[in-house]
Short mmCIF file of C-alpha atoms in Angstrom, two decimals:
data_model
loop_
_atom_site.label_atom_id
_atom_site.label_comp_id
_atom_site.label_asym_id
_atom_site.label_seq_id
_atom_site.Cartn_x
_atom_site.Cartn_y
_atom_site.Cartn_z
CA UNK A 1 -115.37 -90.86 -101.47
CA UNK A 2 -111.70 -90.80 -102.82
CA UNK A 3 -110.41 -89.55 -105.95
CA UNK A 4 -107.60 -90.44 -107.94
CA UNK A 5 -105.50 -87.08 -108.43
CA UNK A 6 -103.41 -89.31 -110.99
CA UNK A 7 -104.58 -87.74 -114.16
CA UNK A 8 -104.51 -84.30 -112.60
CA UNK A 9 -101.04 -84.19 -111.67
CA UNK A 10 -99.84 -86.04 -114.60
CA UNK A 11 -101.44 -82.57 -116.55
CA UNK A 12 -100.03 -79.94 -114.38
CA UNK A 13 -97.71 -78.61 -116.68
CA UNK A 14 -95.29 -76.20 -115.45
CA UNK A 15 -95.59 -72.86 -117.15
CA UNK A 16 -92.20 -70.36 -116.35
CA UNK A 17 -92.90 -66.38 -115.68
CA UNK A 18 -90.73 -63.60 -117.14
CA UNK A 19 -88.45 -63.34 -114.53
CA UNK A 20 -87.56 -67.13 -115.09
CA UNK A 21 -87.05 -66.55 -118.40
CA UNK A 22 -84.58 -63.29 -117.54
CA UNK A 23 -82.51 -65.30 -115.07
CA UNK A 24 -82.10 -68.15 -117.63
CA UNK A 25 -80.62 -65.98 -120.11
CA UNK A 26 -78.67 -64.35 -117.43
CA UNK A 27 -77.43 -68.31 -117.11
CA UNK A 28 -76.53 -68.38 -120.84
CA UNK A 29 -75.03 -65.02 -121.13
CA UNK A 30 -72.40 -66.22 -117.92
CA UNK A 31 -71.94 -69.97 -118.36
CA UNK A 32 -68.22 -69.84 -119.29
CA UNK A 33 -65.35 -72.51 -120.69
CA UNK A 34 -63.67 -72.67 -117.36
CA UNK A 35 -60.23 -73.28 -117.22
CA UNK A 36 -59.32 -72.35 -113.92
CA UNK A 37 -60.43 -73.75 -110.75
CA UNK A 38 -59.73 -74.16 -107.34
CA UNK A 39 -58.48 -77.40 -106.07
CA UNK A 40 -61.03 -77.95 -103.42
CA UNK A 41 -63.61 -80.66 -103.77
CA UNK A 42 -66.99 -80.37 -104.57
CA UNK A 43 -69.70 -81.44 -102.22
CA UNK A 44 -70.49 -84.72 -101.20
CA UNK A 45 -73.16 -85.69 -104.27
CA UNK A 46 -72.76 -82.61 -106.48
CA UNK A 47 -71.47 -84.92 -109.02
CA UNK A 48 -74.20 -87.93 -108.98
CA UNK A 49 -76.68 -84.90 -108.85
CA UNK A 50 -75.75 -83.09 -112.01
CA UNK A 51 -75.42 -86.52 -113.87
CA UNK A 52 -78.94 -86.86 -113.13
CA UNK A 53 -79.95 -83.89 -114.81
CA UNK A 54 -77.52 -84.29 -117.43
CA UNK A 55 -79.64 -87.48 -118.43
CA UNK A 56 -82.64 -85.43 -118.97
CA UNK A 57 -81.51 -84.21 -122.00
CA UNK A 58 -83.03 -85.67 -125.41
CA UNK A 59 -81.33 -88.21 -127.32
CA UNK A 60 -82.43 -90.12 -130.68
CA UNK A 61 -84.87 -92.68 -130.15
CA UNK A 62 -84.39 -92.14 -126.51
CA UNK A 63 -81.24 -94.33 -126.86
CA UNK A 64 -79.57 -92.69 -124.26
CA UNK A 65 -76.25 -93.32 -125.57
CA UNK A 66 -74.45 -91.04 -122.97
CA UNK A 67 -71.12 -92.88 -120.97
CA UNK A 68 -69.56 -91.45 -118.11
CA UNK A 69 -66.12 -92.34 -117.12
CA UNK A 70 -65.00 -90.27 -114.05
CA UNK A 71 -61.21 -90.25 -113.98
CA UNK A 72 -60.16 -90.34 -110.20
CA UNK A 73 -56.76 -92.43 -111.17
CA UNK A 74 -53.86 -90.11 -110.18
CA UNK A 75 -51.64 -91.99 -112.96
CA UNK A 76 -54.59 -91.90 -115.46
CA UNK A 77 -55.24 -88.34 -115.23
CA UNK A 78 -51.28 -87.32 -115.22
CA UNK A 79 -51.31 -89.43 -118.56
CA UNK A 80 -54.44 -87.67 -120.13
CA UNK A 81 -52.73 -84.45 -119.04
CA UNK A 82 -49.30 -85.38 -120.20
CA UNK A 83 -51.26 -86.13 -123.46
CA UNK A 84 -53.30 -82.72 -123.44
CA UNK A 85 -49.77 -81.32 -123.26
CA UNK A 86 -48.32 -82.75 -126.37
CA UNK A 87 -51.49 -82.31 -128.25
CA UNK A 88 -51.68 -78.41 -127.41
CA UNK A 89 -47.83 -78.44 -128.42
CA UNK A 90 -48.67 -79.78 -132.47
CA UNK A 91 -51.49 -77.93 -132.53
CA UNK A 92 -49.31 -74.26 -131.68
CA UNK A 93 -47.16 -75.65 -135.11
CA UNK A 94 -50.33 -74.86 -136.82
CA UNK A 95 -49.91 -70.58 -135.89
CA UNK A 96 -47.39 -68.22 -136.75
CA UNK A 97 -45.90 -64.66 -134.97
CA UNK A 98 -48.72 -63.32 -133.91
CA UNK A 99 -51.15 -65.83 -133.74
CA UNK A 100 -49.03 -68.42 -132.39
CA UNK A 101 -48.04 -66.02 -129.72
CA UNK A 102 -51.32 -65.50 -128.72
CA UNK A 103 -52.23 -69.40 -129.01
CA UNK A 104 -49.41 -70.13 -126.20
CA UNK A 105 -50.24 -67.83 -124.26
CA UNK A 106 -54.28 -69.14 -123.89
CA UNK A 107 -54.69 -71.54 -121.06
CA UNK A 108 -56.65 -74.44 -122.85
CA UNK A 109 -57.64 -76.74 -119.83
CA UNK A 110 -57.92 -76.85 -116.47
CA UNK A 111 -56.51 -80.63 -116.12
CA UNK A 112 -53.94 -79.17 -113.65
CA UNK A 113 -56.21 -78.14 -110.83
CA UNK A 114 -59.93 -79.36 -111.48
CA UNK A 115 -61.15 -81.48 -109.12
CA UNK A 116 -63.01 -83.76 -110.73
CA UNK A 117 -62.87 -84.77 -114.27
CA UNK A 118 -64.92 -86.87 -116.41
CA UNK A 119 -64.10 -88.23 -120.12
CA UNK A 120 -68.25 -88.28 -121.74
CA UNK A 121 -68.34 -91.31 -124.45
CA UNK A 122 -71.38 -91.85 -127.21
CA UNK A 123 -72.15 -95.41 -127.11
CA UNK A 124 -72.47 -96.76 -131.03
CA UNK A 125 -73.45 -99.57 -130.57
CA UNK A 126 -76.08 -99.13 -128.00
CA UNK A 127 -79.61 -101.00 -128.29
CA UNK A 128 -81.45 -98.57 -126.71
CA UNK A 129 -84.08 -96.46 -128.54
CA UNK A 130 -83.69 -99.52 -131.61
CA UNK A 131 -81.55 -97.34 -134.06
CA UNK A 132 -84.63 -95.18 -134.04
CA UNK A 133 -84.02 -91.98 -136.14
CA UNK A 134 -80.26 -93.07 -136.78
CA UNK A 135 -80.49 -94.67 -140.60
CA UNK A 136 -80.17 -91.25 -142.33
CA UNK A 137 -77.88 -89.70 -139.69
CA UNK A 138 -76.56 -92.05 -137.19
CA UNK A 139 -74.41 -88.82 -135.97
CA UNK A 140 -77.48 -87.82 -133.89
CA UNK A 141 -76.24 -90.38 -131.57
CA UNK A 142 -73.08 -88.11 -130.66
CA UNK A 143 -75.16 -85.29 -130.67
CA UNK A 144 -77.59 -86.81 -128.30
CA UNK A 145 -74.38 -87.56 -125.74
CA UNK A 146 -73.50 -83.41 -126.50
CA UNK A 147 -76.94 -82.24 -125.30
CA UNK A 148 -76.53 -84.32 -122.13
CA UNK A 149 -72.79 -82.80 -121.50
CA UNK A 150 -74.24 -79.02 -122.54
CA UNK A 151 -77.80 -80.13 -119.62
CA UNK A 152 -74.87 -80.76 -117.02
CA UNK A 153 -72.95 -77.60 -118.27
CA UNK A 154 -75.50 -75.24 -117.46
CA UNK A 155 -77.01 -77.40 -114.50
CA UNK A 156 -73.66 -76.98 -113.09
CA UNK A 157 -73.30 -73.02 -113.65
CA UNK A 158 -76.54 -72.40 -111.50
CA UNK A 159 -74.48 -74.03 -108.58
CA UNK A 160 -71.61 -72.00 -109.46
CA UNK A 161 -69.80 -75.01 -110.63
CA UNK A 162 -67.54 -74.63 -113.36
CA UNK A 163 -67.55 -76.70 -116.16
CA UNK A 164 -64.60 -77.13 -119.17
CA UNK A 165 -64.62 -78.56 -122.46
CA UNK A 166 -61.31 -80.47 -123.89
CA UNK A 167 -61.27 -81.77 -127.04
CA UNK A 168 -57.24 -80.85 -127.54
CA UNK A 169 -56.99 -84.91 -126.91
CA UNK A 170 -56.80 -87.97 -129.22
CA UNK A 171 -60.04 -89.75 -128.80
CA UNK A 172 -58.25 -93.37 -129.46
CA UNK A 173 -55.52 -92.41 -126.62
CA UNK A 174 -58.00 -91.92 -124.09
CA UNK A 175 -60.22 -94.51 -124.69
CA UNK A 176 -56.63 -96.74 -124.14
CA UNK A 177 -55.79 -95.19 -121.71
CA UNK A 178 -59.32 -95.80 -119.59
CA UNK A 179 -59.82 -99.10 -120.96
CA UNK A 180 -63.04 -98.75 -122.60
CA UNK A 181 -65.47 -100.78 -125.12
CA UNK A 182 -64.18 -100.20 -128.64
CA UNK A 183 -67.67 -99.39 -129.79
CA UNK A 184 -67.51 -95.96 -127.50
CA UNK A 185 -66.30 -92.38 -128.97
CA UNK A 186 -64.91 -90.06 -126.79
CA UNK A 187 -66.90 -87.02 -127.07
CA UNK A 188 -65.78 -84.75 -124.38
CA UNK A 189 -63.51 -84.32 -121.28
CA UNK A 190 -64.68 -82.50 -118.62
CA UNK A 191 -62.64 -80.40 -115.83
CA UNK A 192 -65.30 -79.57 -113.23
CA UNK A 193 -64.45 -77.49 -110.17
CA UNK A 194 -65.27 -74.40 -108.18
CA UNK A 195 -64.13 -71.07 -110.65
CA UNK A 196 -61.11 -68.90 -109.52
CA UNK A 197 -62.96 -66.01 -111.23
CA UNK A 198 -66.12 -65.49 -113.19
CA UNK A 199 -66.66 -63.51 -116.44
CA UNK A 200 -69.24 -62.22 -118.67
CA UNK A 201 -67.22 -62.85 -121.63
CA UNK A 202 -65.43 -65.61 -123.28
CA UNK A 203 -61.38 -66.01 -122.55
CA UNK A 204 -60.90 -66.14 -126.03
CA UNK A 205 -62.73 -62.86 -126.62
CA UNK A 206 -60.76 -61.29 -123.85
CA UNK A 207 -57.76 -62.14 -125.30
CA UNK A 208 -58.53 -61.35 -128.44
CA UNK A 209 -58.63 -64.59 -130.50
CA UNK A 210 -61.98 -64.09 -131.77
CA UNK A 211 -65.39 -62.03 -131.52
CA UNK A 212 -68.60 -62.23 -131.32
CA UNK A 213 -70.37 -62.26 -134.08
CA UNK A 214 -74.43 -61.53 -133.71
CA UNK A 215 -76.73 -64.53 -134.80
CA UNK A 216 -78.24 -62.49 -137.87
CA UNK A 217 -75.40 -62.71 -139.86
CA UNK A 218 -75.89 -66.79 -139.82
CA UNK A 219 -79.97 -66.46 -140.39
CA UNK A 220 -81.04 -66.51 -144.08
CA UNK A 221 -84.29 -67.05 -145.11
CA UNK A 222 -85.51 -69.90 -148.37
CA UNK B 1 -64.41 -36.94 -107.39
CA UNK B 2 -65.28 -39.55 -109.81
CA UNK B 3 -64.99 -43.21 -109.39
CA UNK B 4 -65.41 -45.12 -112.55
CA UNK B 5 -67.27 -48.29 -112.11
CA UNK B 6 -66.60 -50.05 -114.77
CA UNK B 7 -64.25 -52.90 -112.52
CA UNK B 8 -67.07 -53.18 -110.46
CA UNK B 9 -70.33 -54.00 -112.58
CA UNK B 10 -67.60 -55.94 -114.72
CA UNK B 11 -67.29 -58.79 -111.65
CA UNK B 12 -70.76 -58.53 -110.79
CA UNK B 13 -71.31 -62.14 -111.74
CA UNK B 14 -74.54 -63.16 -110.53
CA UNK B 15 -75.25 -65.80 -108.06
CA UNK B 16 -78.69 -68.12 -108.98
CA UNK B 17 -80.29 -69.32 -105.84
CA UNK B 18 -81.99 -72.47 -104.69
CA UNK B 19 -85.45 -71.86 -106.30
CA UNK B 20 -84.07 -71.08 -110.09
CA UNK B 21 -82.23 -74.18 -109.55
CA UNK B 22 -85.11 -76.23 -108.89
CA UNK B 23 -87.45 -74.46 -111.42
CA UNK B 24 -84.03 -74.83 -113.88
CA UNK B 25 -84.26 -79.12 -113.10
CA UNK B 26 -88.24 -78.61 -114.07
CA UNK B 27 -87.44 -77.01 -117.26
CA UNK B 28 -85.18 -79.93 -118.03
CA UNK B 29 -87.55 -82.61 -116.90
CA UNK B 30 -90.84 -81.08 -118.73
CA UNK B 31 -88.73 -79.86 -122.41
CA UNK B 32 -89.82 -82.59 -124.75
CA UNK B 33 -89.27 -83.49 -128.79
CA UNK B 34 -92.83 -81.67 -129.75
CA UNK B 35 -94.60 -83.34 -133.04
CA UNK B 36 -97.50 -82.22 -132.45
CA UNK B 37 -97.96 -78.35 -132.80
CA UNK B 38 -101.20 -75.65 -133.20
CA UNK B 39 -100.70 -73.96 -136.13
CA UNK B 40 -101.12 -70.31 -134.92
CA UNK B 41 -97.93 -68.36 -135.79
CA UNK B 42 -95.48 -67.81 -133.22
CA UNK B 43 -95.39 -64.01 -132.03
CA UNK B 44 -93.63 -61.45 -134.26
CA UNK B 45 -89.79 -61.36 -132.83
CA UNK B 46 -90.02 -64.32 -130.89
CA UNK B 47 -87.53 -66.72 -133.62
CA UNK B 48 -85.23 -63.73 -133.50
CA UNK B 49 -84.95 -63.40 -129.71
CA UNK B 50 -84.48 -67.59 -129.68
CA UNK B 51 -81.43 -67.56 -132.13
CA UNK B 52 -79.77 -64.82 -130.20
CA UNK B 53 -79.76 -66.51 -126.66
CA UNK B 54 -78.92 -69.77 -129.41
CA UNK B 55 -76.08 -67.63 -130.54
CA UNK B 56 -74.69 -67.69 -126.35
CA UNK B 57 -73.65 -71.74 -126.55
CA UNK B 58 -70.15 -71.97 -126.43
CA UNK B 59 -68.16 -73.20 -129.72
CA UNK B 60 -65.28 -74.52 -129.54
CA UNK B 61 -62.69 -71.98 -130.41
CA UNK B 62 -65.35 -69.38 -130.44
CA UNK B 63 -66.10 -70.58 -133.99
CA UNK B 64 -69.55 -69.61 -133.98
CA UNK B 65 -70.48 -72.51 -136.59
CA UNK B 66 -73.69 -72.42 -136.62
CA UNK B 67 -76.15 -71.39 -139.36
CA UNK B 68 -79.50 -71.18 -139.50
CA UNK B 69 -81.99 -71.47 -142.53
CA UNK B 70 -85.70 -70.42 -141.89
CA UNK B 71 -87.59 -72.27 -144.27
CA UNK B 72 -90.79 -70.39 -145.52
CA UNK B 73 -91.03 -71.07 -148.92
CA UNK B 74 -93.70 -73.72 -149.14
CA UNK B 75 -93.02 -75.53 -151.76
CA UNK B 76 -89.35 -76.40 -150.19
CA UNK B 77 -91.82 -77.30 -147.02
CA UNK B 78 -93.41 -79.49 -148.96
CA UNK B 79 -90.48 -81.19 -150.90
CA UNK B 80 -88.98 -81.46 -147.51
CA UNK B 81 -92.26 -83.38 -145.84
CA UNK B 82 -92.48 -85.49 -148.74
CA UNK B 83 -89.00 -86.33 -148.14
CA UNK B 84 -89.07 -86.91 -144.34
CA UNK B 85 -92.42 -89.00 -145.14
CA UNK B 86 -90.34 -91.13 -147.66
CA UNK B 87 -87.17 -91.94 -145.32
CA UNK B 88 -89.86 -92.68 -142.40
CA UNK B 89 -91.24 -95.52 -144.79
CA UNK B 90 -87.64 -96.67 -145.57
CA UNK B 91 -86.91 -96.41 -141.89
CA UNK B 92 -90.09 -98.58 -141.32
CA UNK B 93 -88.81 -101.42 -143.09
CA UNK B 94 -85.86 -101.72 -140.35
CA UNK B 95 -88.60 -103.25 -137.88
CA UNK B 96 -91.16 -106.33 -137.97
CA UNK B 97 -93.60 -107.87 -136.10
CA UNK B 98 -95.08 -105.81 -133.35
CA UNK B 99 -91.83 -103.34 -133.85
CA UNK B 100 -92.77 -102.43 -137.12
CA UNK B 101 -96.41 -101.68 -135.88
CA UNK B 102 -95.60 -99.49 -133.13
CA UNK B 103 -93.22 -97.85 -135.18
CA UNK B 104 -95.57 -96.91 -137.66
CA UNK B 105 -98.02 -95.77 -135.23
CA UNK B 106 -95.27 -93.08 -133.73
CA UNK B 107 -95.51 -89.32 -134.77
CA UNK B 108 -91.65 -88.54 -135.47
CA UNK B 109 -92.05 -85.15 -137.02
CA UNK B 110 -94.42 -82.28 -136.71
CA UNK B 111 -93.68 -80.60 -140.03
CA UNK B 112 -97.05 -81.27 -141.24
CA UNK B 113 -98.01 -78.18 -138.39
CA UNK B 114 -94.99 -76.17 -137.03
CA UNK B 115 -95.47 -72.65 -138.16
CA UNK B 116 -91.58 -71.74 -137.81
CA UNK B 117 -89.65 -74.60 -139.55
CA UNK B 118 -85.63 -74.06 -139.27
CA UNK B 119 -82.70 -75.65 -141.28
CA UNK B 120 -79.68 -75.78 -139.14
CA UNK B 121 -75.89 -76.35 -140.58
CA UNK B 122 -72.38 -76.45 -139.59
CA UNK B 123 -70.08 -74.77 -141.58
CA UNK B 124 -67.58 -77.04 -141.15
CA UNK B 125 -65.12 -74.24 -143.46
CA UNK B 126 -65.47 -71.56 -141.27
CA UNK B 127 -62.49 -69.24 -140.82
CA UNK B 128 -63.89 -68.02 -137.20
CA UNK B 129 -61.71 -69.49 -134.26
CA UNK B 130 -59.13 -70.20 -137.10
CA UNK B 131 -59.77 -74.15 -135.72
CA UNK B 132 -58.60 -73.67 -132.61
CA UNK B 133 -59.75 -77.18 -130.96
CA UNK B 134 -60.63 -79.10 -134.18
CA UNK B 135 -57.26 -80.82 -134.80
CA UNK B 136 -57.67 -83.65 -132.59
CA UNK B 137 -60.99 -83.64 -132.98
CA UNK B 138 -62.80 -81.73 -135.31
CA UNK B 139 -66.18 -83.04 -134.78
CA UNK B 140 -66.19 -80.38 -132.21
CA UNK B 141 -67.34 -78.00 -134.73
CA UNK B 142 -70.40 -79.85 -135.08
CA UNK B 143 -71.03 -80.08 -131.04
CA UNK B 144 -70.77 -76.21 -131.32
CA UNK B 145 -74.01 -76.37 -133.00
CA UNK B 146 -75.89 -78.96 -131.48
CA UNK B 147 -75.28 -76.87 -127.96
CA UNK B 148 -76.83 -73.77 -130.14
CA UNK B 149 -79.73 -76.23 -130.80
CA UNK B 150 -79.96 -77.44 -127.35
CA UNK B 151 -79.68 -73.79 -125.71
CA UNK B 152 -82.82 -72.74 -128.28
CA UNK B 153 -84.82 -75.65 -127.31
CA UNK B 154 -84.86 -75.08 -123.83
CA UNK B 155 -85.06 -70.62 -124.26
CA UNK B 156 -87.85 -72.20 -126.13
CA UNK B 157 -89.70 -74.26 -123.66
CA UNK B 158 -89.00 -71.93 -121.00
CA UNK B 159 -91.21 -69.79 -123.19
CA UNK B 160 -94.19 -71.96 -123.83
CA UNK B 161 -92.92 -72.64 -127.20
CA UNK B 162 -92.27 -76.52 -128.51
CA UNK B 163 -89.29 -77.51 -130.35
CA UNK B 164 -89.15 -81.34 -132.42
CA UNK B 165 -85.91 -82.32 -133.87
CA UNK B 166 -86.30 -84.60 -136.69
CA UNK B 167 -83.04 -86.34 -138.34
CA UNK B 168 -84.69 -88.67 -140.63
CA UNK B 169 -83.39 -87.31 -143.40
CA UNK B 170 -81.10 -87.32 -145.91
CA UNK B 171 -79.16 -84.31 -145.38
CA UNK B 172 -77.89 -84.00 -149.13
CA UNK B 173 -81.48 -83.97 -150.41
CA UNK B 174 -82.02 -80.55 -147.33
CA UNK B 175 -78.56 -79.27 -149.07
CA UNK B 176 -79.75 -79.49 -152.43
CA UNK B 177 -83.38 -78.70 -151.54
CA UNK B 178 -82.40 -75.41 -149.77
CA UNK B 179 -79.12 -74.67 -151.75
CA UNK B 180 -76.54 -74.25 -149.17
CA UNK B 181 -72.69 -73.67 -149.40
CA UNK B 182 -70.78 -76.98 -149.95
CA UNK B 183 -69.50 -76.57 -146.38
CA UNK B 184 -72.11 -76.78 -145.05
CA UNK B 185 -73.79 -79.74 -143.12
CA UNK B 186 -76.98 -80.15 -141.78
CA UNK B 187 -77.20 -81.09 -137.76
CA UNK B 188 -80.74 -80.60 -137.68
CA UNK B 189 -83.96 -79.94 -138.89
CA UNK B 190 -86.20 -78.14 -136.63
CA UNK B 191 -89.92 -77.87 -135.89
CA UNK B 192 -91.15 -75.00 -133.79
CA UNK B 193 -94.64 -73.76 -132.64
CA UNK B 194 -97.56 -74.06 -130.04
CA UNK B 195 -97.30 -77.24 -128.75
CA UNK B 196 -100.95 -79.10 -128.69
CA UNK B 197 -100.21 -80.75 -125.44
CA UNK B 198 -97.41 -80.79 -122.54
CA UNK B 199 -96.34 -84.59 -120.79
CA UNK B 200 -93.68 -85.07 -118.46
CA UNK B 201 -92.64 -88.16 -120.59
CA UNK B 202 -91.09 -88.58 -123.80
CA UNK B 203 -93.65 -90.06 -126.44
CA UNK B 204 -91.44 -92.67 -127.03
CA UNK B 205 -91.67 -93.86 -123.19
CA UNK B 206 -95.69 -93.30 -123.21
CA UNK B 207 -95.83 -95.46 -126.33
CA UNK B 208 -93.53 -98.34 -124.73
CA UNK B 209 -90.86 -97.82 -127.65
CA UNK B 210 -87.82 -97.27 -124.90
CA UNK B 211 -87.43 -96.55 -121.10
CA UNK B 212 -85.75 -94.53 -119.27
CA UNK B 213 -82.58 -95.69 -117.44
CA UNK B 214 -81.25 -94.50 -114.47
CA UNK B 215 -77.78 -92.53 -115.60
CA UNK B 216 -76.21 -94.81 -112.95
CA UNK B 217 -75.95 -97.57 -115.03
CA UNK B 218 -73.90 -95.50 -117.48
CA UNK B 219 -71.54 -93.95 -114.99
CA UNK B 220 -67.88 -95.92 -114.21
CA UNK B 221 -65.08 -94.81 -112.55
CA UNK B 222 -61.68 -95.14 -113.56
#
């Protein structure tokens, strides 16, 4: 006699212990803003693997609106870099003495040595998921792309892959300058590469930009 | 003699192995938009400890952006449901035909359940970070807080505990209905409890609303 173990899988929800739990918030508490890596590649696949994961994420209406655009162009990525350069240059006019001290002395990206970099675009215009959940805020489309970015983020961090965020960039420059549909919106670069160093804090708390603040003082109660 | 050790525990970053990785990739493959919850509160201290590993997403600039509004008050519950119930049936009207039937047969919110309900905004006036990273782009502020959403969902799931985000609403009826600063705007409303069930699939790929598509097919290279 044979029996279908079909529906018995298909129930065998995972459930995850306490020390699962622990080591995942041991993966929030170090998953950094990395903005400096080593120039050596990562592995064969690392890439394709983490874009798979990064697709689990949710997204309104299941609509999937995530676009990946991995820059390998030497003369694409000097261009986005030139521009990151510019753009970081008007934004320091916005600080003064102190501050603006402090501002140029931050590294901001790691354009210069990460080894593989990725602009993330939220398709508009998509017809996946039918424009389900999108009439009364169609922004949940972006924020469906952001979830996939922050899946690979920490995905990547468990490898020991660094992962950082630019958004010091014109979104209608780079969507020029890699030649894509005019219905996508750059959400995110991304420098990904091995870390030159790890740490438990922020850079920006390090360097004393700004704090922490804890959670409860953004909790109210109606 | 006395060595301090304070260097030492400082670069112990931790290294997560082959097992938390896969067990990591199972946590993103079985977290799912939960509508359909047991109404048995969640334990005492349990929201708290989610909004402080939520409170560990990065923000850009360190801005911290998010805020969170715990909705108890059950008359703004109500006002709320009746709300989300009236955009669903204006929503509705987007689809015909066999569309319109499926649509209407989909659970999109669990509010009529969830024992923790949360409010979340974006103070998009914040003085933290002093806007480092929001010239250029200053819908970063609101990524901030969808990655403070995302990192709760998944502390969540990790925990047994179901998370449903539901954006068919109007967010100036939540502002008005829960009396928030100006500045603020909503990113999310946020069901939370027991789930009733656990699937591997989204409900919307069960029902045969949308598929799944291999991230492939959304991956160039430039």
């Amino acid at each position: 006699m044979v029996f279908s173990m079909e529906h018995i899988s298909h129930s065998a929800a995972p459930t995850f212990d306490h020390d699962f739990q622990e080591e995942f918030a041991t993966l929030l508490r170090w998953r950094r803003d990395v903005r400096r890596f080593k120039p050596d590649p990562l592995p064969e696949g690392s890439v394709e693997e983490l874009l798979q994961l990064a697709a689990l994420a949710p997204s309104v209406g299941n609509s999937q609106p995530w676009r990946f655009v991995r820059v390998e162009n030497k003369a694409s990525r000097r261009a986005i870099r030139d521009h990151f350069e510019a753009c970081n240059a008007d934004a320091l006019n916005e600080y003064a003495g102190e501050k603006a001290k402090l501002y140029a002395s931050l590294k901001l990206s790691g354009m210069d040595m990460a080894p593989t970099q990725i602009a993330v675009f939220c398709d508009r215009d998509t017809d996946l998921g039918l424009r389900l959940g999108l009439k009364t805020m169609p922004e949940s489309l972006d924020y469906s792309v952001v979830m996939a970015i922050h899946t690979l983020w920490l995905a990547a961090r468990a490898k020991g892959i660094g992962v950082g965020w630019v958004s010091i960039l014109e979104p209608a420059e780079i969507k020029r300058q890699l030649d894509v549909p005019e219905s996508w919106a750059l959400v995110s670069y991304l420098c990904i590469g091995w870390p030159e160093e790890e740490h438990k804090d922020p850079e920006l708390v390090r360097n004393g930009w700004q704090n922490r603040v804890n959670v409860n003082a953004f909790t109210t109660t109606r």
